[in-house]
Coordinates of C-alpha atoms in Angstrom, one line a residue:
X1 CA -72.5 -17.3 233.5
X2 CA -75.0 -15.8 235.8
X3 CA -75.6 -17.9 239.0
X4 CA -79.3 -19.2 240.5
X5 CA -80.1 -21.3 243.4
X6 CA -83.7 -22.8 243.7
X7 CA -85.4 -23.3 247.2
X8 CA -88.2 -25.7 247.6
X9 CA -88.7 -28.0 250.4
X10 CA -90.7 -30.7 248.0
X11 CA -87.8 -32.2 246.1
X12 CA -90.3 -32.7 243.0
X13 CA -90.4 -29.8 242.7
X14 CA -86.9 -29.0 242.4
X15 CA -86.6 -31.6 240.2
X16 CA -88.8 -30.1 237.8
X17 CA -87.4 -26.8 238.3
X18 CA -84.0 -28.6 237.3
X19 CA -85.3 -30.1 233.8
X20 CA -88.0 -27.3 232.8
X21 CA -85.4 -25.1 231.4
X22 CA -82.1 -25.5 229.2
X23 CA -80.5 -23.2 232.1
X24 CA -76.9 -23.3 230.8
X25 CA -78.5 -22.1 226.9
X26 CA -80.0 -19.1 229.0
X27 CA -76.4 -18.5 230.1
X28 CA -77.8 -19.7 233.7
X29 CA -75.9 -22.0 236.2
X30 CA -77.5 -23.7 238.6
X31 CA -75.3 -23.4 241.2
X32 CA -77.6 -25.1 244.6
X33 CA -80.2 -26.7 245.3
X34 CA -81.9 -25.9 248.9
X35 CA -84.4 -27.5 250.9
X36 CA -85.2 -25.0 253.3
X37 CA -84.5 -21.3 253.5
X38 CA -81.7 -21.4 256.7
X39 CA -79.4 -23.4 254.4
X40 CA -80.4 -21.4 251.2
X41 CA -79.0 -18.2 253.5
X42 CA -75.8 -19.6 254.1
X43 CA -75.0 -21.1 251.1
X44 CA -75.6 -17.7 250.0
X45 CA -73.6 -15.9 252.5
X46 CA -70.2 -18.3 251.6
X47 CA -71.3 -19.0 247.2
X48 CA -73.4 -15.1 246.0
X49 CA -75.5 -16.0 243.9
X50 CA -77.3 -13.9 240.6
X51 CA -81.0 -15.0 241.2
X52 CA -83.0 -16.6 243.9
X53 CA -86.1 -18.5 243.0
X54 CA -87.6 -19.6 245.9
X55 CA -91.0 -20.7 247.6
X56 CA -92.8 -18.7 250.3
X57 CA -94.5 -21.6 252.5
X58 CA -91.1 -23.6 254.3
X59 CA -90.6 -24.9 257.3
X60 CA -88.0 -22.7 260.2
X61 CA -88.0 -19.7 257.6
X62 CA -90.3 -18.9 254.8
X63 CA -89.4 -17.7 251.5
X64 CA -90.2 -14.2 252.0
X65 CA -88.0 -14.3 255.2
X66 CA -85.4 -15.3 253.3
X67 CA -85.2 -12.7 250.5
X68 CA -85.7 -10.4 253.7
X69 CA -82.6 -11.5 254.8
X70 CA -80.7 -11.8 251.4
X71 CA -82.0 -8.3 250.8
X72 CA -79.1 -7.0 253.8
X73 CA -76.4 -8.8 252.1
X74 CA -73.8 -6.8 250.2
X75 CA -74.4 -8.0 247.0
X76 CA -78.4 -9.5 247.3
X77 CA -79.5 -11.8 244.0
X78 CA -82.8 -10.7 242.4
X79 CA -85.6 -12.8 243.6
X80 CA -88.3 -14.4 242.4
X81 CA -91.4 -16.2 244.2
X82 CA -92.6 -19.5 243.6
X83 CA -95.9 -20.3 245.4
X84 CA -99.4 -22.6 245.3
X85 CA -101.2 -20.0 247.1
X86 CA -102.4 -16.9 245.6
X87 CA -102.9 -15.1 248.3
X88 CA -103.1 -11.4 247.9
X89 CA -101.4 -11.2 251.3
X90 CA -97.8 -12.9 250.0
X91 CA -97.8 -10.6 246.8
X92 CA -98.2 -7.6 248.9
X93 CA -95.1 -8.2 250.8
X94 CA -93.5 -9.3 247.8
X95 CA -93.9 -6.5 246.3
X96 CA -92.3 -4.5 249.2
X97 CA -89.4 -6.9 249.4
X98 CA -88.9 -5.9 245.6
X99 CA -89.4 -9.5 244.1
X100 CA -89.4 -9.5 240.7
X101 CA -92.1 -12.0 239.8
X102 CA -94.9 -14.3 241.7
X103 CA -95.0 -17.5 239.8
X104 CA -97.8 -19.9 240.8
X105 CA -97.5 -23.8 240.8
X106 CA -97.4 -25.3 238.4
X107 CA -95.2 -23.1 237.1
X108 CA -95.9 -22.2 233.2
X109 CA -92.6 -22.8 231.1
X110 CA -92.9 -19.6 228.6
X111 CA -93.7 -17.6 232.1
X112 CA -90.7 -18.7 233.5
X113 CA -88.5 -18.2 230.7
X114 CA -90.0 -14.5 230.1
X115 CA -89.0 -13.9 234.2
X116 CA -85.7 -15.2 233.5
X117 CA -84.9 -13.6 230.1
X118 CA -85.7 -9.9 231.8
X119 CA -83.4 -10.9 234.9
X120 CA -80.4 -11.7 232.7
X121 CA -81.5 -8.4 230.8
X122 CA -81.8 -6.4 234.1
X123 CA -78.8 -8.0 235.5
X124 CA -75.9 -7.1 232.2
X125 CA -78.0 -3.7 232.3
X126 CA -76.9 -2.8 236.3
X127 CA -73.4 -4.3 235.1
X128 CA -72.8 -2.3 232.7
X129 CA -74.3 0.9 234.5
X130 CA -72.0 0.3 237.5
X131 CA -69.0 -0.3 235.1
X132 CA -69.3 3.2 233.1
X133 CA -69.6 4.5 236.6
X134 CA -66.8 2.9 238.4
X135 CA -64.6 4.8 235.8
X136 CA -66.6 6.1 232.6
X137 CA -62.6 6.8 230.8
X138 CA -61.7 2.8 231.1
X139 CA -65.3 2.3 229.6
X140 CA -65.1 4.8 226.8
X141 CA -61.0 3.6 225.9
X142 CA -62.1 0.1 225.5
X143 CA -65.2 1.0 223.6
X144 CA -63.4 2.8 220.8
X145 CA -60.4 0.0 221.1
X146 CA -62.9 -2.6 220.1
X147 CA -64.3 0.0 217.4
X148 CA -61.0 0.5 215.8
X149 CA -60.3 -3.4 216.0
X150 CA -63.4 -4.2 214.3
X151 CA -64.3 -6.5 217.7
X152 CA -67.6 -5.2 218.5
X153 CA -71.1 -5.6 217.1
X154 CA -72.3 -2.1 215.2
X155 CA -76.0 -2.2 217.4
X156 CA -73.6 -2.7 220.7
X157 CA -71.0 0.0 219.4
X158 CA -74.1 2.7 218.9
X159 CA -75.8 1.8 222.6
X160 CA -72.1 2.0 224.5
X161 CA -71.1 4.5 222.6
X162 CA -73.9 7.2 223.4
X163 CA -73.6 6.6 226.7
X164 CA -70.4 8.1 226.9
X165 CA -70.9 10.4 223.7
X166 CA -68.9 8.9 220.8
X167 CA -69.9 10.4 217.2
X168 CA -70.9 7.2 215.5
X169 CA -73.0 9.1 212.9
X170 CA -70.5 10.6 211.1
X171 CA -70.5 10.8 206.8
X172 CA -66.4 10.2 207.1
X173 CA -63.8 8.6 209.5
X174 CA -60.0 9.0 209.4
X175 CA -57.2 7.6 212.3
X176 CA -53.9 9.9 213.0
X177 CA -51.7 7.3 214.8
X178 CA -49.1 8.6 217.1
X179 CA -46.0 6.2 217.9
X180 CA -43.5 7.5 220.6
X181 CA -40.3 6.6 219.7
X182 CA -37.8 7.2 222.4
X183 CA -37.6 5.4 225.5
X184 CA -37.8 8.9 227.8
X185 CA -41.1 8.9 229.9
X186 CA -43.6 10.7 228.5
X187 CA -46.0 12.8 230.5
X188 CA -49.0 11.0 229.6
X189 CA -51.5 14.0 230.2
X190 CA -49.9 16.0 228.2
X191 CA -50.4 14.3 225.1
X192 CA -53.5 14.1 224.6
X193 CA -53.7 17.8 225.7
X194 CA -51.3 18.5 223.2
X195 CA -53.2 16.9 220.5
X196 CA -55.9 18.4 221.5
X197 CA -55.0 22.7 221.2
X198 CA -52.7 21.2 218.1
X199 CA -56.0 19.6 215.9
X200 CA -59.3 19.8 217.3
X201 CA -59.5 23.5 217.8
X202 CA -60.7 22.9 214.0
X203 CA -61.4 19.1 214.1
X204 CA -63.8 16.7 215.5
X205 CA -62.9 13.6 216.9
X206 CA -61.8 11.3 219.7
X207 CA -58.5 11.0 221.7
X208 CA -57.5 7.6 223.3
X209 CA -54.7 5.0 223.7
X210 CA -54.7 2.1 221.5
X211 CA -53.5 -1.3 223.0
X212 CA -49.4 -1.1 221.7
X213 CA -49.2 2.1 223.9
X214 CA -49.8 4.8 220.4
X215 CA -51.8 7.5 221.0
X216 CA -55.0 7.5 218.4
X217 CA -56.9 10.7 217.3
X218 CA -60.1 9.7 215.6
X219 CA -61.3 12.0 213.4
X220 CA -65.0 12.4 212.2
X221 CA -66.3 14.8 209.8
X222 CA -67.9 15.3 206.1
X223 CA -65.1 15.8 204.1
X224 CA -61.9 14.8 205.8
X225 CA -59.8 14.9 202.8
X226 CA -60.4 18.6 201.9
X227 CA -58.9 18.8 205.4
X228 CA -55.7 17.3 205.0
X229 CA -53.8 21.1 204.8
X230 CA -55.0 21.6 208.2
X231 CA -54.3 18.6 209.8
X232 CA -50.3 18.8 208.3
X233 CA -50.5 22.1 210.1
X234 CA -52.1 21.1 212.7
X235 CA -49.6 18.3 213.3
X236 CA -46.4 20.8 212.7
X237 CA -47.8 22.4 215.7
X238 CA -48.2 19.4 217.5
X239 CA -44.2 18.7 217.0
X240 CA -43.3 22.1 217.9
X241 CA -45.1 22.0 220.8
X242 CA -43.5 18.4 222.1
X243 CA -40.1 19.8 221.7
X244 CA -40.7 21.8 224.4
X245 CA -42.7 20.2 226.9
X246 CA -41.7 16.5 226.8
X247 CA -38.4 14.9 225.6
X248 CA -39.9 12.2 223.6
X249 CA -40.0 11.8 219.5
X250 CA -43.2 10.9 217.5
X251 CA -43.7 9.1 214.5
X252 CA -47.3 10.1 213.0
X253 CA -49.2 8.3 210.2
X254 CA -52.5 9.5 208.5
X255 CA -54.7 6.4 207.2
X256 CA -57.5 6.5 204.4
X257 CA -60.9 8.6 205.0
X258 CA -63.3 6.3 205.4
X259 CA -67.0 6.4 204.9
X260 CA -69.4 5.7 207.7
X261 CA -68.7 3.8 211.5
X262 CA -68.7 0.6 210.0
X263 CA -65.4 1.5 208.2
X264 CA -63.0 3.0 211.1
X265 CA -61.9 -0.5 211.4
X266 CA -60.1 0.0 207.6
X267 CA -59.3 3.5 208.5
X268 CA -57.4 2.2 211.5
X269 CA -55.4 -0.7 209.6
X270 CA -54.0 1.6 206.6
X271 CA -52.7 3.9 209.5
X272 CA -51.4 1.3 211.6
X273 CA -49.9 -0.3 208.5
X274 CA -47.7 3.1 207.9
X275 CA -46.3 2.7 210.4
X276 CA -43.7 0.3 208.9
X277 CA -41.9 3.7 207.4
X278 CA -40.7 4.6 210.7
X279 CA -38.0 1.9 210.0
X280 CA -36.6 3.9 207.1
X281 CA -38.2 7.7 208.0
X282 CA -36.3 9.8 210.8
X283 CA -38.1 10.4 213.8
X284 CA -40.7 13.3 213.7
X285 CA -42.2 12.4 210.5
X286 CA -45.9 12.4 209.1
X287 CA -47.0 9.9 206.6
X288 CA -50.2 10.4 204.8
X289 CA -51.9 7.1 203.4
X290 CA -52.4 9.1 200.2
X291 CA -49.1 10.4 199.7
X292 CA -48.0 7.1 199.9
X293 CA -50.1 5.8 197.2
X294 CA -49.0 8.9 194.6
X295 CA -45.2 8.9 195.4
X296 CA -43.4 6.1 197.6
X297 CA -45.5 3.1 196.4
X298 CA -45.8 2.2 192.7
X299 CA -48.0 -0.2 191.7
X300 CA -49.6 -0.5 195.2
X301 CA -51.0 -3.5 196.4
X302 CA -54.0 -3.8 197.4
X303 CA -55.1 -5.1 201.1
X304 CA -58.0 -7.2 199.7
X305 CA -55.5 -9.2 197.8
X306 CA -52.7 -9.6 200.2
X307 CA -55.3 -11.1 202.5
X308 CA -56.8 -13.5 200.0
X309 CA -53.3 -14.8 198.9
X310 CA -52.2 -15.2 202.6
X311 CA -55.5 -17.6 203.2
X312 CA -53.8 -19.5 200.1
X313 CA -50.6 -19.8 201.6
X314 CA -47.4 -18.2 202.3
X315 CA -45.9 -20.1 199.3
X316 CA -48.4 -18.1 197.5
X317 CA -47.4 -15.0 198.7
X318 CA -43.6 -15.4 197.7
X319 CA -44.3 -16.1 194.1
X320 CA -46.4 -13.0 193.6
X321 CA -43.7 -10.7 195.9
X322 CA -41.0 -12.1 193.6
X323 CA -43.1 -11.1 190.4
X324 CA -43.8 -7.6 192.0
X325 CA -40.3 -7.3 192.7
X326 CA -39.2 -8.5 189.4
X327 CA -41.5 -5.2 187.7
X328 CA -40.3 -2.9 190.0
X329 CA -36.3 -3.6 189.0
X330 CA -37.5 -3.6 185.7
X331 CA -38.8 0.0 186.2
X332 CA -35.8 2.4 185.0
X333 CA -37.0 5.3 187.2
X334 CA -37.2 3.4 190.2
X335 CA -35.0 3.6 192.8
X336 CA -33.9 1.2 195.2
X337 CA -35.0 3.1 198.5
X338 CA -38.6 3.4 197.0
X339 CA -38.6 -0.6 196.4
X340 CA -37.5 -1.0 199.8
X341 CA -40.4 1.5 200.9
X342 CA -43.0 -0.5 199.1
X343 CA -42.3 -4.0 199.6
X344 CA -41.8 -2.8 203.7
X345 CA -45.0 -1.8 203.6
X346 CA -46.4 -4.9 202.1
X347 CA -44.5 -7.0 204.9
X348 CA -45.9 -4.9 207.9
X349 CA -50.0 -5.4 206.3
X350 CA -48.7 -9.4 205.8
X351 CA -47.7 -9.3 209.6
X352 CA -50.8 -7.3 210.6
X353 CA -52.9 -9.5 208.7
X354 CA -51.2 -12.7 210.5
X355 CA -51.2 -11.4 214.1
X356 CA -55.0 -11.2 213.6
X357 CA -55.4 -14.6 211.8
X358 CA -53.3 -16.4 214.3
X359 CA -53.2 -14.2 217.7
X360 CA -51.1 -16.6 219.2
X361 CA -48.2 -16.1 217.0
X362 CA -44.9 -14.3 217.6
X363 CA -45.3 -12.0 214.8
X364 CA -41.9 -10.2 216.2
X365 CA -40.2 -13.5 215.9
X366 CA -36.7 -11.4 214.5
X367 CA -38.1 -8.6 212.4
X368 CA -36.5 -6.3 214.4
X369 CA -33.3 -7.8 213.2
X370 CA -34.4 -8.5 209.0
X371 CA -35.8 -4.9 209.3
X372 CA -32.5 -3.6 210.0
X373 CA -30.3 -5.4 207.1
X374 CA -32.7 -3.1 204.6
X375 CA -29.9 -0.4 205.8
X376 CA -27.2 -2.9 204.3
X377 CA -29.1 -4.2 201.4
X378 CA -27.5 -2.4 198.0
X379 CA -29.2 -4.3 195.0
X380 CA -32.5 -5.7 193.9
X381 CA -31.0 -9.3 194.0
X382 CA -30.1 -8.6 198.1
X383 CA -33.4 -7.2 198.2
X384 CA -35.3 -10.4 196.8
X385 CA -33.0 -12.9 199.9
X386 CA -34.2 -10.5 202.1
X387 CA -37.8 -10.8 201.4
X388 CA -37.4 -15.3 200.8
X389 CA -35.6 -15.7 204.0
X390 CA -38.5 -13.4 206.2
X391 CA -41.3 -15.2 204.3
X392 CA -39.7 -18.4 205.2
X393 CA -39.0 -17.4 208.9
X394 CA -42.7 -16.5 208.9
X395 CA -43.9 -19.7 207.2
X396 CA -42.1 -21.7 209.9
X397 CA -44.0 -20.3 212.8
X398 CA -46.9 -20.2 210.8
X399 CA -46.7 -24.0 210.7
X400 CA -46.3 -24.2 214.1
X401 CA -50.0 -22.9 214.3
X402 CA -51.4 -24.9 212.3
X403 CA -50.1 -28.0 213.4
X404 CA -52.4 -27.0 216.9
X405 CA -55.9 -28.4 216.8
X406 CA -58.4 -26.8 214.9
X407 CA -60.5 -26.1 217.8
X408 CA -58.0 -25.0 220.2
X409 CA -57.0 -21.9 217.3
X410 CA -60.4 -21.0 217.6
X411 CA -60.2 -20.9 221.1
X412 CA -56.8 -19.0 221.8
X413 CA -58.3 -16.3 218.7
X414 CA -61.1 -16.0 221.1
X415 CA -59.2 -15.5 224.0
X416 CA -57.1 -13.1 222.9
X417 CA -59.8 -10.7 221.5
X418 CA -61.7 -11.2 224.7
X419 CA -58.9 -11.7 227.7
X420 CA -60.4 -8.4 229.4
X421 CA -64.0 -10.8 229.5
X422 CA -64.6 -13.3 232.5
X423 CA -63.1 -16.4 231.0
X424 CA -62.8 -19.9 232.2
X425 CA -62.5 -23.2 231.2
X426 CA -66.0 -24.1 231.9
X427 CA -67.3 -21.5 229.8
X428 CA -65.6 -22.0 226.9
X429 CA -66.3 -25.6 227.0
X430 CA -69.9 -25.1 227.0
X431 CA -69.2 -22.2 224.4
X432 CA -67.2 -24.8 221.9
X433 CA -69.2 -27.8 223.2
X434 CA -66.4 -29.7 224.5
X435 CA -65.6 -31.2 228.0
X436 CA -63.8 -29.2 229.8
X437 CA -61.3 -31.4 231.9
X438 CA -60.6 -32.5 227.7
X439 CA -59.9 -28.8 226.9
X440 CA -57.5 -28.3 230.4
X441 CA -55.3 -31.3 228.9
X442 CA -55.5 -30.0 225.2
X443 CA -54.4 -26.4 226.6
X444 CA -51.7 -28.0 228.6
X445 CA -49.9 -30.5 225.9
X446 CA -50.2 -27.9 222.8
X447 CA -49.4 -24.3 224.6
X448 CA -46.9 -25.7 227.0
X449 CA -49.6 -23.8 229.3
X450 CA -51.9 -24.1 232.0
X451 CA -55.2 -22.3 230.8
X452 CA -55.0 -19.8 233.8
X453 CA -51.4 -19.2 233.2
X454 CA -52.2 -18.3 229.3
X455 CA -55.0 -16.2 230.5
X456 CA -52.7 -14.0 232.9
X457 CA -50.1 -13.9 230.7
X458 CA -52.6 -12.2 227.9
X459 CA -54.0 -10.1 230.6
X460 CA -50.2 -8.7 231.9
X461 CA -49.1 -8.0 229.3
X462 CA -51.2 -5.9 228.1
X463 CA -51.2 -4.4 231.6
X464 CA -48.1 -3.9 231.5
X465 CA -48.2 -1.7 227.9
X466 CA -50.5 0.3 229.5
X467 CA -48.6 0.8 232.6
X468 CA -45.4 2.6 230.0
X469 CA -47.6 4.1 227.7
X470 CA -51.0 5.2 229.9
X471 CA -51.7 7.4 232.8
X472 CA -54.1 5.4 233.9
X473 CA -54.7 4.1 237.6
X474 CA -53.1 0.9 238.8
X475 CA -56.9 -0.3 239.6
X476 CA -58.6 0.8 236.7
X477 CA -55.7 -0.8 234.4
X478 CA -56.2 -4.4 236.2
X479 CA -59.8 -3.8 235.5
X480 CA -59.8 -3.1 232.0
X481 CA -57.7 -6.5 231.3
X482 CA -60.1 -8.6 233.5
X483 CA -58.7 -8.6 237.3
X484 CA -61.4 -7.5 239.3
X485 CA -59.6 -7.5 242.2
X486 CA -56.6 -5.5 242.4
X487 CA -54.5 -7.7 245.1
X488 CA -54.9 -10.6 242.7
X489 CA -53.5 -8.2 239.9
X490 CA -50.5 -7.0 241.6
X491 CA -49.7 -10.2 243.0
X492 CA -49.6 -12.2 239.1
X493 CA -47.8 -8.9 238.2
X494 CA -44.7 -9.4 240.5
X495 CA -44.3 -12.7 239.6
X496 CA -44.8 -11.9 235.1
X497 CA -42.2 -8.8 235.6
X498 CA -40.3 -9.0 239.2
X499 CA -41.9 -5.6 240.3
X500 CA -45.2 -4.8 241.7
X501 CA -47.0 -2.7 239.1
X502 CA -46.5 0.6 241.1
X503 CA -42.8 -0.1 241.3
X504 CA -42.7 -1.3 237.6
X505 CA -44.1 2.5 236.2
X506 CA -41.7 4.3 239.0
X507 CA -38.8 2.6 238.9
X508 CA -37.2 5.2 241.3

């Protein structure tokens, strides 16, 4: 919330200041009230503050001597005047001193909100500006992370994104996922130098790191699919050329063209959801949403449905994987393998679709583990324990969240899709109308958690998969999770992971 202090030395008139406006609606705090401008100054000096509404006639230091000296600070509020005198005298060296508006007493409501409504406007505008400046790379990464997550309005996605020139007019969309596989470092400027001379000497898109350390080449286009030869050439060289500058393996997966920005978000899933056949595909291999559907995946189910059965339970789920599974050993021609391939694949959308339904979750819990009996499983009767004892693994920690109060789920979804966002406890209680000493003590006795240890634990770990999987500066990652000051970042660091986040990415 943006911060205002209001100066008057008639107390009435502070008063009324106090009730004419629902200032916390307006995403306004008041933060003081001053008497006189000497105290104004230094409450300003020790507390900043976002706007200064003050009067000109005080006693020891007038209102437009105080914005003159609020003007020198490092970070000086806007300013606007409050006054009974309209004297042509005070608005001229308002004007110089750059106040915003001269209100006169008594002030008009609808004036004041207007004054108010094109600070706050003025205010996130200069934010924003100095943001894309401070690093305009951080900016554009978490622009198209929230594009490809589906987490950002379309009319705020086409003013960021032409700021930093991201094609959001495009007929088609398609997402080629890149996973490294081996634990060698990676030279992380190579990559996407790599993927660049590999595909978009002939393609159009965007190159950037998603938020589980892959490497995501956006394409954009008219007609992607009549594409697809160049892009599996494209991507041979890509693997030709990674043998011999970096020691890592890649596993790449090609989702669905998609049609129009509103879209990517799909495009993005079926990608991220192939990416269940690295645990049965060797290293180095490309997966193509569409080859897929034609030959690994008979009778394919659909995403729509998966999600619909997994709002009507997991029980749900079981029965209709058990009737898919019973169809698919009843199909002569099919194999085994290709039954493992496409129930894997519905398991990895089920756990995509959870994570984001409840972020909270431990959606590894031990798939690691169940993913690696598949090698051991030699029958369609192994096959169907294998799928019961993961959906009931899953239905476990699924009650576990839904055991949590209804409002506090909202909450932690919130939190987790917004962790990079100034959060606090006071704003989300006035964001979910509840008290916030009530929503400390609900944090506390259903997470186990203090609310500022949740929130740095969101925010370090995802530091910390940028740290392995980025090239990023130390300063810009701490920014891009929400630290905006870097000693406070490395100092939660040590204590998450033992290391100092310099130390943690050079070990040696």
């Amino acid at each position: 919330m943006l911060r205002v202090m209001i100066v008057d030395d008639e107390p009435q008139i502070l008063d009324g200041l106090e009730s004419i406006l629902p200032w916390e609606e307006y995403g306004l705090e008041l933060q003081a009230r001053k008497t006189n401008g000497f105290a104004a100054l230094e409450a300003i000096k020790t507390n900043p503050v976002d706007i200064l509404i003050t009067d000109v006639k005080m006693p020891e230091m007038s209102g437009l001597e105080l914005i003159q000296c609020v003007s020198l600070l490092p970070a000086p509020p806007k300013t606007v005047i409050i006054s009974a005198f309209d004297d042509f005298a005070y608005v001229k060296k308002a004007i110089v001193l750059g106040v915003e508006n001269y209100l006169l007493k008594p002030i008009n409501r609808n004036e004041l909100s207007e004054t108010l409504l094109k600070l706050i406007d003025d205010i996130e505008k200069e934010k924003l500006d100095s943001f894309v400046k401070l690093d305009h790379d951080v900016f554009r990464e978490n622009i198209l992370n929230r594009w490809i997550a589906g987490s950002i309005q379309m009319h705020e996605l086409q003013d960021r994104a032409e700021m930093v020139h991201i094609n959001t007019l495009a007929s088609q969309y398609q997402v080629v996922l890149f996973k490294p596989l081996s634990t060698d470092k990676v030279s992380h400027n190579a990559i996407p130098r790599i993927i660049n001379e590999s595909l978009l000497t002939f393609l159009s898109g965007e190159i950037f790191s998603d938020t589980n350390g892959n490497y995501v080449l956006l394409l954009n286009g008219q007609d992607l699919s009549a594409m697809k030869p160049k892009i599996r050439c494209g991507l041979q060289s890509f693997f030709s050329t990674v043998m011999k500058e970096v020691t890592t393996t890649f596993f790449v997966t090609i989702g669905k063209c998609v049609d129009g920005a509103e879209a990517v978000q799909d495009a993005f899933r079926t990608a991220e959801a192939l990416l269940s056949y690295r645990l049965l595909k060797p290293d180095n291999t490309i997966v193509f949403y569409d080859d897929v559907q034609k030959n690994d995946m008979p009778e394919f189910l659909d995403y729509q449905e998966l999600e619909k059965l997994m709002l009507s339970g997991i029980e749900k789920i079981e029965d209709y994987l058990m009737a898919y599974l019973a169809r698919l050993s009843a199909a002569s021609a099919l194999q085994l393998p290709k039954a493992k391939y496409a129930l894997l694949h519905v398991i990895f959308q089920l756990l995509q679709l959870l994570k984001r339904r409840f972020p909270a979750l431990n959606s590894d819990l031990t798939m690691s583990e169940r993913f690696a009996e598949l090698d051991t499983i030699q029958s369609f009767d192994e096959l169907q324990q294998w799928i019961i004892a993961l959906l009931r693994e899953l239905q476990d920690s699924i009650q576990v969240q839904n055991n949590r109060n209804p409002l506090l789920h909202t909450i932690l979804s919130y939190m987790h899709q917004n962790y990079m966002e100034e959060l606090s406890l006071k704003d989300l209680s006035v964001k979910y109308n509840i008290n916030a000493s009530y929503l400390g003590q609900l944090f506390k006795s259903e997470t186990g958690e203090l609310f500022s240890a949740y929130i740095n634990r969101i925010r370090l770990e995802q530091a910390e998969k940028m740290l392995t999987s980025t090239s990023m500066k130390i300063g810009d990652i701490a920014l891009a999770v929400g630290y905006k000051n870097i000693s406070y970042f490395n100092h939660y660091f040590k204590l998450q992971f033992g290391k100092t986040p310099n130390h943690y990415r050079q070990p040696f």
